[in-house]
mmCIF file of C-alpha atoms in Angstrom:
data_model
loop_
_atom_site.group_PDB
_atom_site.id
_atom_site.type_symbol
_atom_site.label_atom_id
_atom_site.label_comp_id
_atom_site.label_asym_id
_atom_site.label_seq_id
_atom_site.Cartn_x
_atom_site.Cartn_y
_atom_site.Cartn_z
ATOM 1 C CA UNK C 1 -0.072 -0.034 -0.194
ATOM 2 C CA UNK C 2 1.288 2.975 -0.874
ATOM 3 C CA UNK C 3 0.988 6.143 1.760
ATOM 4 C CA UNK C 4 -0.539 9.342 0.408
ATOM 5 C CA UNK C 5 1.290 12.007 1.745
ATOM 6 C CA UNK C 6 -0.564 15.161 3.254
ATOM 7 C CA UNK C 7 0.039 18.412 0.820
ATOM 8 C CA UNK C 8 -2.702 20.384 2.615
ATOM 9 C CA UNK C 9 -0.658 20.827 5.676
ATOM 10 C CA UNK C 10 2.732 22.228 4.835
ATOM 11 C CA UNK C 11 0.958 24.507 2.566
ATOM 12 C CA UNK C 12 -1.251 25.964 5.265
ATOM 13 C CA UNK C 13 2.013 25.871 7.540
ATOM 14 C CA UNK C 14 3.921 28.043 4.924
ATOM 15 C CA UNK C 15 0.390 30.410 4.924
ATOM 16 C CA UNK C 16 0.658 30.816 8.410
ATOM 17 C CA UNK C 17 4.622 31.860 8.701
ATOM 18 C CA UNK C 18 4.417 34.114 5.531
ATOM 19 C CA UNK C 19 1.239 36.155 6.726
ATOM 20 C CA UNK C 20 2.855 36.367 10.186
ATOM 21 C CA UNK C 21 6.226 37.856 8.724
ATOM 22 C CA UNK C 22 3.889 40.039 6.579
ATOM 23 C CA UNK C 23 2.502 41.223 9.431
ATOM 24 C CA UNK C 24 5.410 41.915 11.500
ATOM 25 C CA UNK C 25 6.782 43.522 8.392
ATOM 26 C CA UNK C 26 3.911 46.066 7.326
ATOM 27 C CA UNK C 27 3.484 46.849 11.804
ATOM 28 C CA UNK C 28 7.613 48.014 11.340
ATOM 29 C CA UNK C 29 6.829 49.963 8.556
ATOM 30 C CA UNK C 30 3.746 51.480 9.767
ATOM 31 C CA UNK C 31 5.860 52.299 13.049
ATOM 32 C CA UNK C 32 8.638 53.742 11.083
ATOM 33 C CA UNK C 33 6.351 56.105 9.174
ATOM 34 C CA UNK C 34 4.767 57.187 12.184
ATOM 35 C CA UNK C 35 8.077 58.422 13.641
ATOM 36 C CA UNK C 36 9.547 59.830 10.448
ATOM 37 C CA UNK C 37 6.065 62.146 10.654
ATOM 38 C CA UNK C 38 6.677 62.530 14.239
ATOM 39 C CA UNK C 39 10.041 63.649 13.787
ATOM 40 C CA UNK C 40 9.420 66.087 10.541
ATOM 41 C CA UNK C 41 6.666 68.085 12.528
ATOM 42 C CA UNK C 42 9.341 68.564 15.613
ATOM 43 C CA UNK C 43 11.734 69.769 12.937
ATOM 44 C CA UNK C 44 8.865 72.576 11.463
ATOM 45 C CA UNK C 45 8.057 73.458 14.952
ATOM 46 C CA UNK C 46 11.851 74.210 16.210
ATOM 47 C CA UNK C 47 11.921 76.013 13.009
ATOM 48 C CA UNK C 48 9.191 78.328 13.995
ATOM 49 C CA UNK C 49 10.257 78.441 17.296
ATOM 50 C CA UNK C 50 13.940 79.545 16.179
ATOM 51 C CA UNK C 51 12.483 81.899 13.433
ATOM 52 C CA UNK C 52 10.093 83.556 16.389
ATOM 53 C CA UNK C 53 13.062 84.155 18.290
ATOM 54 C CA UNK C 54 15.558 86.101 15.377
ATOM 55 C CA UNK C 55 12.275 87.874 14.162
ATOM 56 C CA UNK C 56 10.499 89.490 17.082
ATOM 57 C CA UNK C 57 7.556 91.554 16.435
ATOM 58 C CA UNK C 58 8.720 95.490 16.143
ATOM 59 C CA UNK C 59 7.709 97.311 18.593
ATOM 60 C CA UNK C 60 4.287 99.169 18.414
ATOM 61 C CA UNK C 61 3.763 103.119 18.690
ATOM 62 C CA UNK C 62 1.717 103.679 22.118
ATOM 63 C CA UNK C 63 -1.926 104.191 21.588
ATOM 64 C CA UNK C 64 -2.385 107.860 22.125
ATOM 65 C CA UNK C 65 -4.550 108.533 25.044
ATOM 66 C CA UNK C 66 -7.615 110.813 25.319
ATOM 67 C CA UNK C 67 -6.853 114.643 24.001
ATOM 68 C CA UNK C 68 -7.527 117.474 26.172
ATOM 69 C CA UNK C 69 -10.104 118.168 23.036
ATOM 70 C CA UNK C 70 -12.358 115.452 24.396
ATOM 71 C CA UNK C 71 -12.453 116.406 27.885
ATOM 72 C CA UNK C 72 -14.283 114.012 30.427
ATOM 73 C CA UNK C 73 -16.067 112.060 28.366
ATOM 74 C CA UNK C 74 -12.837 110.617 26.419
ATOM 75 C CA UNK C 75 -11.188 110.145 29.945
ATOM 76 C CA UNK C 76 -14.442 107.846 30.864
ATOM 77 C CA UNK C 77 -14.576 106.211 28.119
ATOM 78 C CA UNK C 78 -12.676 102.560 27.880
ATOM 79 C CA UNK C 79 -9.841 101.821 26.068
ATOM 80 C CA UNK C 80 -9.723 99.314 22.732
ATOM 81 C CA UNK C 81 -7.554 97.265 24.826
ATOM 82 C CA UNK C 82 -9.828 97.416 28.110
ATOM 83 C CA UNK C 83 -12.804 96.839 25.802
ATOM 84 C CA UNK C 84 -11.316 93.614 24.427
ATOM 85 C CA UNK C 85 -10.823 92.358 27.976
ATOM 86 C CA UNK C 86 -14.007 92.753 29.190
ATOM 87 C CA UNK C 87 -15.349 91.222 25.920
ATOM 88 C CA UNK C 88 -12.818 88.132 26.873
ATOM 89 C CA UNK C 89 -14.334 88.275 30.685
ATOM 90 C CA UNK C 90 -18.060 88.342 29.551
ATOM 91 C CA UNK C 91 -17.335 84.958 27.031
ATOM 92 C CA UNK C 92 -15.606 83.640 30.122
ATOM 93 C CA UNK C 93 -18.821 84.712 32.234
ATOM 94 C CA UNK C 94 -21.216 83.345 29.765
ATOM 95 C CA UNK C 95 -19.642 79.940 28.838
ATOM 96 C CA UNK C 96 -20.056 79.241 32.914
ATOM 97 C CA UNK C 97 -16.289 79.088 33.055
ATOM 98 C CA UNK C 98 -16.392 82.196 35.324
ATOM 99 C CA UNK C 99 -18.544 82.668 38.836
ATOM 100 C CA UNK C 100 -21.074 85.778 38.867
ATOM 101 C CA UNK C 101 -18.279 86.870 41.420
ATOM 102 C CA UNK C 102 -15.578 86.064 39.754
ATOM 103 C CA UNK C 103 -16.850 87.907 37.000
ATOM 104 C CA UNK C 104 -17.852 91.353 38.888
ATOM 105 C CA UNK C 105 -14.342 91.339 40.492
ATOM 106 C CA UNK C 106 -12.444 90.931 37.256
ATOM 107 C CA UNK C 107 -14.912 93.724 35.658
ATOM 108 C CA UNK C 108 -14.124 96.089 38.434
ATOM 109 C CA UNK C 109 -10.313 95.507 38.188
ATOM 110 C CA UNK C 110 -10.489 96.094 34.587
ATOM 111 C CA UNK C 111 -12.774 99.265 34.807
ATOM 112 C CA UNK C 112 -10.528 100.463 37.373
ATOM 113 C CA UNK C 113 -7.017 100.749 35.767
ATOM 114 C CA UNK C 114 -5.979 103.831 34.322
#
C-alpha cells in the first residue's frame, strides 16, 4: 500500500508563517512612517520657534491717550484694550467658566485701571 502524503499541512504552515512575517513587517513599516512624520513635525516646530526668536515683533507705538479736546467724556471711555478684556471676560462668564462673583471682581479691576 502506498502512503499518500498530505499536501495541505505544509502549505497551511507556509501560509501561516508568511502571514505572520508580513504582519510583522507591515507593523514595523507603519511605526517607522509614524516616527518619520513625528520627527518632521518636531523639526518644523523647532524652525518656527527659531524664526520667532530671531525676528521678534516690531515695537508698536503707544496708543494715544484722550486729548484735552475730548474732555471728561474721552477720559471716562474705555481703551480698546480694556474693551477687548471686558468682551473676553463676558464670554468666559457666559460660557460658565467664571462665577458671578469672579466676573464682577474682574470687571471692577479692569474698569479701575488707568
